[in-house]
Each structure stands twice: as structure tokens, then as C-alpha cells.
Amino acid sequence: MSSAIEFDPIRLPREAQALRAEVRAFIGEEIAAGTIDPRAGETYSGFNPEFSRKLGARGWIGMTWPKRYGGQERSFLERFVVTEELRVANAPVLRHFTADRQSGPILLKYANERQKADILPRITRGECCFCIGMSEPDSGSDLFAAKTRATKTDGGWRINGTKVWTSNAQNADYMIGLFRTSAAAKENRRHGLTQFLVEMKSPGIKVNPIEDMSGRRDFNEVVFDDVFLADECVMGEVDMAWKQATSELAYERSGPERYLETSYILFELVRLLGPAPDARGAEGIGRLVAQIHVLRRMSISVNGMLQAGKEPSLEGSLVKDLGTVWEQELPSRARDLAAFCDAATEREVFDMLLAFALTVAPKLTIQGGTTEVLRGIIARGLGLR
Ligand SMILES: Cc1cc2nc3c(=O)[nH]c(=O)nc-3n(C[C@H](O)[C@H](O)[C@H](O)COP(=O)(O)OP(=O)(O)OC[C@H]3O[C@@H](n4cnc5c(N)ncnc54)[C@H](O)[C@@H]3O)c2cc1C
């Protein structure tokens, strides 16, 4: 089956522009107070409960959700603006970001009333952290090979197995986990997996940190040893998670965080080359800015389509693929453009951030779906395979 790729020509509405000014003013205060340092690459998206609480108090977490659960009933385009401003400022959003982006929407759709009333307001106050338990040692791109088992027992389920690369599990209060509840069906190998809400303090869960090549310990192995989850922890239909995952992936793949993770290098490059760069520098910066402008328009379009109730999962995959390839190449392109510049004072910060960005870059095309896998999805969507 093929479907056309459609990017609706959406512009940010006026209320989103007013909100941008508000967010910038807040960020300015936080920079002055020393909470945020846009020129400190290694603290990027750090874990800062106090900062998350401040954003919550301003109504900038879960801002598209219903008011009765602590949301603001604002648009995805307004959320886009807040995300964009926080990302370029290098703000420490790790505590609430996953819950805000994708776990909250899952709860809104599938949790019972008690769970929603308990958890969603805590997320919007910036007091609740989620992680995503999909990948396993033998199941990454091929999620449908997941083996971590949920076995039915009296009043609930027993979980046994191991998840891996689980970002932020060491800080998380909850995980949305994908577990095998029955064998894959012959006619549909995607059948048999179920999404669960997991309280990370449940007895039997062990979180083992994994260090990445930049020296950070942001992701983990999570081992489940006979962990009990009550029936109410099932999110959606048993065995049918494959039907639920597509809209979650559109949220996960299309946001401005998918091309802004190394953007500080572009800003440093502009600072380094100064107000009158030579022709090579000007052309290089021009190209980079033109490219990020297009990515931004595409991402705004996907957010506008989400707002209109569409499911732009194919377009979201395109934004993720183009965006992560762009942000992955950015550090080495900036290094080339800066090669002949000897502005000593700016050079020191540029080199420090460049060294960090180069160690971060390799992961960008893996997290959230690899380049090859995304291109497979896009090709299938276009009817090419
Ligand atoms: C920084 C970071 C954070 C992460 N955070 C999380 C998280 O919070 N939760 C979570 O569940 N996972 C997380 N992941 C895991 C990530 O989703 C997986 O690493 C990713 O899906 C790839 O799976 P894999 O590592 O098993 O590689 P594999 O799937 O084994 O892939 C290996 C190589 O084969 C290629 N390949 C695989 N299948 C195909 C195919 N069908 N066609 C063409 N090529 C193919 C891939 O592109 C890749 O190059 C994270 C990963 C990183 C790097």
C-alpha cells in the first residue's frame, strides 16, 4: 500500500509568536541566574528537577493536554515553540521531556481515570519522569522480536527479561514498556506484544548504567526479575501494541529536538567567523542555515498536522531521517569552515564544544530509529517496496 507524502504548508500562528517572546524572557532570566548555559554542550538536556518544576508552574509541560489533567489545551504549534526555544538554549529538560512528548499522550489514550488523575498532573508540574522500554539485546530496529515476557497471573502479570539502551531509566518514576504477552501469529509476526505502565520502584527491577562514548551515563540496561504488574497497568489492547505504536512514533520523531541537538555548534561557528566572514565561510553558513530552515518548516508542518488530528508518521520519519543526518554532519562541516579562523578567544569555546559534539554525533542516527530503518519505512510509504 502506498500513501503520498504530504507536508501541509503550515505557519506558526500569532499566539505562538507571543508565547515565544514569553519563553525567551524566561530563558534570559534563567541564563542570568546561571541555571542555563547555552554554551556548555555537556550539560545539554540535563536533569534538573527545580527547572522542570519552574516550567510546569508556567504551564509549559503537557501544554496540549486537557485542563482537568493539569494541561493548558494549547496547540501543538505552541508546544513546538516552547520546545524549540528550550533546545536552542540548552535548557535542562531531561526530567520531564519524555513524559511530555510521548508517555503522557499514551496515558491520555489508554490509562484508566484513576491513573490519569494521579500521574498526568504530576507530569505537568514537572514532578514525574518517564523512560521508554522498547529495545532489547536482540531486538532494536526489529521491535517485533521483543522477548521480555509478561505472563498472566492472578490479578495481573509477571514480567521477566531485559530491556537495553533505556534512556534516563536511572531517574525515571515510570516506564512505558513493550512486553511479549503471546507468541507472534503466523499471519502477523507483529501480533503478541502489549504496552504496560511500569512503576520503576516495583520490586524485581534492576537498573544498570551503560556509559556512552562521550562519558555520559544516560542510558541503561533494565532487568525484570518476576516483576508483578496489576491488570490496570495494561495500556491499550493485549497483544495489539503494534497498532498503537505508530502515532507514538510520529510524536517521537518529528519535533525540533530531532535536528537541534548539536545546533550550538552552528551558533558558535557564526560567532567565531564574526560579522564579516570570507566568501567560503559565508557560503557555508548560508547553506547550513538554509537547510535548517527547511527542516524547521517540515517539522512545523508535522506538528500542524498532529494538531489537525492527522497521523503524519511517514512525514515524521522523513523529518527524523533528514534532521538527524543534518545534525550529525554539522560538527564536521563546522570544523572545516572554521579551519582557517584564528580568533583566539572565541576559538577556545568553539573547540571545546566541537570536541563534545563530535562524540555525541554518532548516536544521533541511531536513537529513535536508525537511518536505514527509517528509509525502509519511507520507501514502503511511497510504495517502493
Ligand atoms: C542514545 C540512544 C538512546 C536510546 N534510547 C532508547 C530508549 O530510551 N528506549 C529504547 O527502547 N531504546 C533506546 N535506544 C535504542 C535504539 O532505539 C536502538 O539502538 C535502535 O533501534 C537500533 O537497534 P539496535 O541497536 O538493536 O541495532 P540493530 O537493529 O541491530 O541494527 C544494526 C544495524 O543494522 C541496520 N538494520 C537493522 N534492520 C534493518 C533493516 N530492516 N533494513 C536495513 N538496515 C537494517 C541498522 O540500521 C543498523 O545500522 C537508544 C539508542 C541510543 C543510541
mmCIF file with all atom_site columns, N, CA and C in Angstrom, residues 132-173:
data_model
loop_
_atom_site.group_PDB
_atom_site.id
_atom_site.type_symbol
_atom_site.label_atom_id
_atom_site.label_alt_id
_atom_site.label_comp_id
_atom_site.label_asym_id
_atom_site.label_entity_id
_atom_site.label_seq_id
_atom_site.pdbx_PDB_ins_code
_atom_site.Cartn_x
_atom_site.Cartn_y
_atom_site.Cartn_z
_atom_site.occupancy
_atom_site.B_iso_or_equiv
_atom_site.pdbx_formal_charge
_atom_site.auth_seq_id
_atom_site.auth_comp_id
_atom_site.auth_asym_id
_atom_site.auth_atom_id
_atom_site.pdbx_PDB_model_num
ATOM 1   N N  . ILE A 1 132 ? 11.414 4.921   28.203 1.00 0.00 ? 132 ILE A N  1
ATOM 2   C CA . ILE A 1 132 ? 10.767 4.098   27.170 1.00 0.00 ? 132 ILE A CA 1
ATOM 3   C C  . ILE A 1 132 ? 11.465 2.751   27.098 1.00 0.00 ? 132 ILE A C  1
ATOM 4   N N  . GLY A 1 133 ? 10.746 1.688   27.376 1.00 0.00 ? 133 GLY A N  1
ATOM 5   C CA . GLY A 1 133 ? 11.343 0.343   27.369 1.00 0.00 ? 133 GLY A CA 1
ATOM 6   C C  . GLY A 1 133 ? 10.927 -0.431  26.142 1.00 0.00 ? 133 GLY A C  1
ATOM 7   N N  . MET A 1 134 ? 11.577 -0.134  25.027 1.00 0.00 ? 134 MET A N  1
ATOM 8   C CA . MET A 1 134 ? 11.277 -0.892  23.806 1.00 0.00 ? 134 MET A CA 1
ATOM 9   C C  . MET A 1 134 ? 12.431 -1.829  23.465 1.00 0.00 ? 134 MET A C  1
ATOM 10  N N  . SER A 1 135 ? 13.645 -1.285  23.265 1.00 0.00 ? 135 SER A N  1
ATOM 11  C CA . SER A 1 135 ? 14.768 -2.090  22.759 1.00 0.00 ? 135 SER A CA 1
ATOM 12  C C  . SER A 1 135 ? 15.192 -3.171  23.752 1.00 0.00 ? 135 SER A C  1
ATOM 13  N N  . GLU A 1 136 ? 15.687 -4.283  23.179 1.00 0.00 ? 136 GLU A N  1
ATOM 14  C CA . GLU A 1 136 ? 16.232 -5.387  23.973 1.00 0.00 ? 136 GLU A CA 1
ATOM 15  C C  . GLU A 1 136 ? 17.552 -5.820  23.335 1.00 0.00 ? 136 GLU A C  1
ATOM 16  N N  . PRO A 1 137 ? 18.334 -6.666  24.040 1.00 0.00 ? 137 PRO A N  1
ATOM 17  C CA . PRO A 1 137 ? 19.625 -7.069  23.472 1.00 0.00 ? 137 PRO A CA 1
ATOM 18  C C  . PRO A 1 137 ? 19.516 -7.646  22.056 1.00 0.00 ? 137 PRO A C  1
ATOM 19  N N  . ASP A 1 138 ? 18.446 -8.389  21.738 1.00 0.00 ? 138 ASP A N  1
ATOM 20  C CA . ASP A 1 138 ? 18.309 -8.921  20.375 1.00 0.00 ? 138 ASP A CA 1
ATOM 21  C C  . ASP A 1 138 ? 17.122 -8.328  19.639 1.00 0.00 ? 138 ASP A C  1
ATOM 22  N N  . SER A 1 139 ? 16.710 -7.150  20.044 1.00 0.00 ? 139 SER A N  1
ATOM 23  C CA . SER A 1 139 ? 15.539 -6.560  19.416 1.00 0.00 ? 139 SER A CA 1
ATOM 24  C C  . SER A 1 139 ? 15.633 -5.039  19.501 1.00 0.00 ? 139 SER A C  1
ATOM 25  N N  . GLY A 1 140 ? 16.189 -4.422  18.448 1.00 0.00 ? 140 GLY A N  1
ATOM 26  C CA . GLY A 1 140 ? 16.312 -2.969  18.419 1.00 0.00 ? 140 GLY A CA 1
ATOM 27  C C  . GLY A 1 140 ? 15.444 -2.433  17.306 1.00 0.00 ? 140 GLY A C  1
ATOM 28  N N  . SER A 1 141 ? 16.003 -2.409  16.097 1.00 0.00 ? 141 SER A N  1
ATOM 29  C CA . SER A 1 141 ? 15.204 -1.980  14.946 1.00 0.00 ? 141 SER A CA 1
ATOM 30  C C  . SER A 1 141 ? 13.986 -2.881  14.791 1.00 0.00 ? 141 SER A C  1
ATOM 31  N N  . ASP A 1 142 ? 14.226 -4.178  14.990 1.00 0.00 ? 142 ASP A N  1
ATOM 32  C CA . ASP A 1 142 ? 13.133 -5.139  14.830 1.00 0.00 ? 142 ASP A CA 1
ATOM 33  C C  . ASP A 1 142 ? 12.418 -5.311  16.165 1.00 0.00 ? 142 ASP A C  1
ATOM 34  N N  . LEU A 1 143 ? 11.605 -4.324  16.506 1.00 0.00 ? 143 LEU A N  1
ATOM 35  C CA . LEU A 1 143 ? 10.920 -4.332  17.815 1.00 0.00 ? 143 LEU A CA 1
ATOM 36  C C  . LEU A 1 143 ? 10.045 -5.564  17.999 1.00 0.00 ? 143 LEU A C  1
ATOM 37  N N  . PHE A 1 144 ? 9.568  -6.086  16.877 1.00 0.00 ? 144 PHE A N  1
ATOM 38  C CA . PHE A 1 144 ? 8.607  -7.189  16.990 1.00 0.00 ? 144 PHE A CA 1
ATOM 39  C C  . PHE A 1 144 ? 9.287  -8.501  17.376 1.00 0.00 ? 144 PHE A C  1
ATOM 40  N N  . ALA A 1 145 ? 10.600 -8.474  17.530 1.00 0.00 ? 145 ALA A N  1
ATOM 41  C CA . ALA A 1 145 ? 11.318 -9.659  18.023 1.00 0.00 ? 145 ALA A CA 1
ATOM 42  C C  . ALA A 1 145 ? 11.445 -9.618  19.545 1.00 0.00 ? 145 ALA A C  1
ATOM 43  N N  . ALA A 1 146 ? 10.829 -8.635  20.198 1.00 0.00 ? 146 ALA A N  1
ATOM 44  C CA . ALA A 1 146 ? 10.982 -8.491  21.660 1.00 0.00 ? 146 ALA A CA 1
ATOM 45  C C  . ALA A 1 146 ? 10.607 -9.777  22.394 1.00 0.00 ? 146 ALA A C  1
ATOM 46  N N  . LYS A 1 147 ? 11.445 -10.122 23.405 1.00 0.00 ? 147 LYS A N  1
ATOM 47  C CA . LYS A 1 147 ? 11.232 -11.391 24.112 1.00 0.00 ? 147 LYS A CA 1
ATOM 48  C C  . LYS A 1 147 ? 10.855 -11.206 25.569 1.00 0.00 ? 147 LYS A C  1
ATOM 49  N N  . THR A 1 148 ? 11.089 -10.012 26.132 1.00 0.00 ? 148 THR A N  1
ATOM 50  C CA . THR A 1 148 ? 10.760 -9.824  27.559 1.00 0.00 ? 148 THR A CA 1
ATOM 51  C C  . THR A 1 148 ? 9.278  -10.146 27.753 1.00 0.00 ? 148 THR A C  1
ATOM 52  N N  . ARG A 1 149 ? 9.050  -11.097 28.656 1.00 0.00 ? 149 ARG A N  1
ATOM 53  C CA . ARG A 1 149 ? 7.743  -11.744 28.695 1.00 0.00 ? 149 ARG A CA 1
ATOM 54  C C  . ARG A 1 149 ? 6.849  -11.210 29.803 1.00 0.00 ? 149 ARG A C  1
ATOM 55  N N  . ALA A 1 150 ? 5.582  -11.025 29.487 1.00 0.00 ? 150 ALA A N  1
ATOM 56  C CA . ALA A 1 150 ? 4.574  -10.733 30.515 1.00 0.00 ? 150 ALA A CA 1
ATOM 57  C C  . ALA A 1 150 ? 3.656  -11.954 30.569 1.00 0.00 ? 150 ALA A C  1
ATOM 58  N N  . THR A 1 151 ? 3.650  -12.642 31.725 1.00 0.00 ? 151 THR A N  1
ATOM 59  C CA . THR A 1 151 ? 2.849  -13.873 31.843 1.00 0.00 ? 151 THR A CA 1
ATOM 60  C C  . THR A 1 151 ? 1.649  -13.600 32.745 1.00 0.00 ? 151 THR A C  1
ATOM 61  N N  . LYS A 1 152 ? 0.478  -13.996 32.301 1.00 0.00 ? 152 LYS A N  1
ATOM 62  C CA . LYS A 1 152 ? -0.748 -13.708 33.070 1.00 0.00 ? 152 LYS A CA 1
ATOM 63  C C  . LYS A 1 152 ? -0.735 -14.475 34.382 1.00 0.00 ? 152 LYS A C  1
ATOM 64  N N  . THR A 1 153 ? -1.116 -13.769 35.435 1.00 0.00 ? 153 THR A N  1
ATOM 65  C CA . THR A 1 153 ? -1.231 -14.400 36.745 1.00 0.00 ? 153 THR A CA 1
ATOM 66  C C  . THR A 1 153 ? -2.466 -13.803 37.423 1.00 0.00 ? 153 THR A C  1
ATOM 67  N N  . ASP A 1 154 ? -2.767 -14.207 38.642 1.00 0.00 ? 154 ASP A N  1
ATOM 68  C CA . ASP A 1 154 ? -3.963 -13.699 39.340 1.00 0.00 ? 154 ASP A CA 1
ATOM 69  C C  . ASP A 1 154 ? -3.919 -12.178 39.488 1.00 0.00 ? 154 ASP A C  1
ATOM 70  N N  . GLY A 1 155 ? -4.840 -11.458 38.916 1.00 0.00 ? 155 GLY A N  1
ATOM 71  C CA . GLY A 1 155 ? -4.938 -10.004 39.100 1.00 0.00 ? 155 GLY A CA 1
ATOM 72  C C  . GLY A 1 155 ? -3.881 -9.200  38.366 1.00 0.00 ? 155 GLY A C  1
ATOM 73  N N  . GLY A 1 156 ? -3.056 -9.854  37.559 1.00 0.00 ? 156 GLY A N  1
ATOM 74  C CA . GLY A 1 156 ? -2.041 -9.058  36.857 1.00 0.00 ? 156 GLY A CA 1
ATOM 75  C C  . GLY A 1 156 ? -1.114 -9.892  35.991 1.00 0.00 ? 156 GLY A C  1
ATOM 76  N N  . TRP A 1 157 ? 0.137  -9.455  35.921 1.00 0.00 ? 157 TRP A N  1
ATOM 77  C CA . TRP A 1 157 ? 1.111  -10.054 35.014 1.00 0.00 ? 157 TRP A CA 1
ATOM 78  C C  . TRP A 1 157 ? 2.467  -10.125 35.707 1.00 0.00 ? 157 TRP A C  1
ATOM 79  N N  . ARG A 1 158 ? 3.276  -11.141 35.355 1.00 0.00 ? 158 ARG A N  1
ATOM 80  C CA . ARG A 1 158 ? 4.648  -11.269 35.858 1.00 0.00 ? 158 ARG A CA 1
ATOM 81  C C  . ARG A 1 158 ? 5.603  -10.983 34.697 1.00 0.00 ? 158 ARG A C  1
ATOM 82  N N  . ILE A 1 159 ? 6.557  -10.057 34.915 1.00 0.00 ? 159 ILE A N  1
ATOM 83  C CA . ILE A 1 159 ? 7.470  -9.644  33.832 1.00 0.00 ? 159 ILE A CA 1
ATOM 84  C C  . ILE A 1 159 ? 8.857  -10.213 34.084 1.00 0.00 ? 159 ILE A C  1
ATOM 85  N N  . ASN A 1 160 ? 9.428  -10.851 33.045 1.00 0.00 ? 160 ASN A N  1
ATOM 86  C CA . ASN A 1 160 ? 10.793 -11.379 33.127 1.00 0.00 ? 160 ASN A CA 1
ATOM 87  C C  . ASN A 1 160 ? 11.536 -11.091 31.830 1.00 0.00 ? 160 ASN A C  1
ATOM 88  N N  . GLY A 1 161 ? 12.762 -10.568 31.960 1.00 0.00 ? 161 GLY A N  1
ATOM 89  C CA . GLY A 1 161 ? 13.559 -10.294 30.760 1.00 0.00 ? 161 GLY A CA 1
ATOM 90  C C  . GLY A 1 161 ? 14.384 -9.034  30.939 1.00 0.00 ? 161 GLY A C  1
ATOM 91  N N  . THR A 1 162 ? 14.972 -8.549  29.820 1.00 0.00 ? 162 THR A N  1
ATOM 92  C CA . THR A 1 162 ? 15.899 -7.404  29.898 1.00 0.00 ? 162 THR A CA 1
ATOM 93  C C  . THR A 1 162 ? 15.636 -6.409  28.774 1.00 0.00 ? 162 THR A C  1
ATOM 94  N N  . LYS A 1 163 ? 15.537 -5.142  29.146 1.00 0.00 ? 163 LYS A N  1
ATOM 95  C CA . LYS A 1 163 ? 15.497 -4.057  28.158 1.00 0.00 ? 163 LYS A CA 1
ATOM 96  C C  . LYS A 1 163 ? 16.887 -3.404  28.131 1.00 0.00 ? 163 LYS A C  1
ATOM 97  N N  . VAL A 1 164 ? 17.216 -2.753  27.022 1.00 0.00 ? 164 VAL A N  1
ATOM 98  C CA . VAL A 1 164 ? 18.548 -2.141  26.949 1.00 0.00 ? 164 VAL A CA 1
ATOM 99  C C  . VAL A 1 164 ? 18.486 -0.790  26.233 1.00 0.00 ? 164 VAL A C  1
ATOM 100 N N  . TRP A 1 165 ? 19.502 0.021   26.452 1.00 0.00 ? 165 TRP A N  1
ATOM 101 C CA . TRP A 1 165 ? 19.604 1.393   25.910 1.00 0.00 ? 165 TRP A CA 1
ATOM 102 C C  . TRP A 1 165 ? 18.469 2.269   26.448 1.00 0.00 ? 165 TRP A C  1
ATOM 103 N N  . THR A 1 166 ? 17.956 1.967   27.619 1.00 0.00 ? 166 THR A N  1
ATOM 104 C CA . THR A 1 166 ? 16.811 2.708   28.140 1.00 0.00 ? 166 THR A CA 1
ATOM 105 C C  . THR A 1 166 ? 17.278 4.057   28.698 1.00 0.00 ? 166 THR A C  1
ATOM 106 N N  . SER A 1 167 ? 17.039 5.123   27.924 1.00 0.00 ? 167 SER A N  1
ATOM 107 C CA . SER A 1 167 ? 17.499 6.454   28.337 1.00 0.00 ? 167 SER A CA 1
ATOM 108 C C  . SER A 1 167 ? 16.810 6.874   29.621 1.00 0.00 ? 167 SER A C  1
ATOM 109 N N  . ASN A 1 168 ? 17.609 7.403   30.548 1.00 0.00 ? 168 ASN A N  1
ATOM 110 C CA . ASN A 1 168 ? 17.066 8.046   31.738 1.00 0.00 ? 168 ASN A CA 1
ATOM 111 C C  . ASN A 1 168 ? 16.351 7.098   32.707 1.00 0.00 ? 168 ASN A C  1
ATOM 112 N N  . ALA A 1 169 ? 16.532 5.782   32.542 1.00 0.00 ? 169 ALA A N  1
ATOM 113 C CA . ALA A 1 169 ? 15.848 4.829   33.453 1.00 0.00 ? 169 ALA A CA 1
ATOM 114 C C  . ALA A 1 169 ? 16.296 5.039   34.895 1.00 0.00 ? 169 ALA A C  1
ATOM 115 N N  . GLN A 1 170 ? 17.541 5.531   35.057 1.00 0.00 ? 170 GLN A N  1
ATOM 116 C CA . GLN A 1 170 ? 18.070 5.729   36.421 1.00 0.00 ? 170 GLN A CA 1
ATOM 117 C C  . GLN A 1 170 ? 17.311 6.808   37.178 1.00 0.00 ? 170 GLN A C  1
ATOM 118 N N  . ASN A 1 171 ? 16.637 7.714   36.435 1.00 0.00 ? 171 ASN A N  1
ATOM 119 C CA . ASN A 1 171 ? 15.890 8.800   37.078 1.00 0.00 ? 171 ASN A CA 1
ATOM 120 C C  . ASN A 1 171 ? 14.379 8.598   37.019 1.00 0.00 ? 171 ASN A C  1
ATOM 121 N N  . ALA A 1 172 ? 13.959 7.597   36.242 1.00 0.00 ? 172 ALA A N  1
ATOM 122 C CA . ALA A 1 172 ? 12.531 7.538   35.900 1.00 0.00 ? 172 ALA A CA 1
ATOM 123 C C  . ALA A 1 172 ? 11.658 7.025   37.041 1.00 0.00 ? 172 ALA A C  1
ATOM 124 N N  . ASP A 1 173 ? 10.470 7.624   37.150 1.00 0.00 ? 173 ASP A N  1
ATOM 125 C CA . ASP A 1 173 ? 9.451  7.113   38.070 1.00 0.00 ? 173 ASP A CA 1
ATOM 126 C C  . ASP A 1 173 ? 8.664  5.988   37.394 1.00 0.00 ? 173 ASP A C  1
#
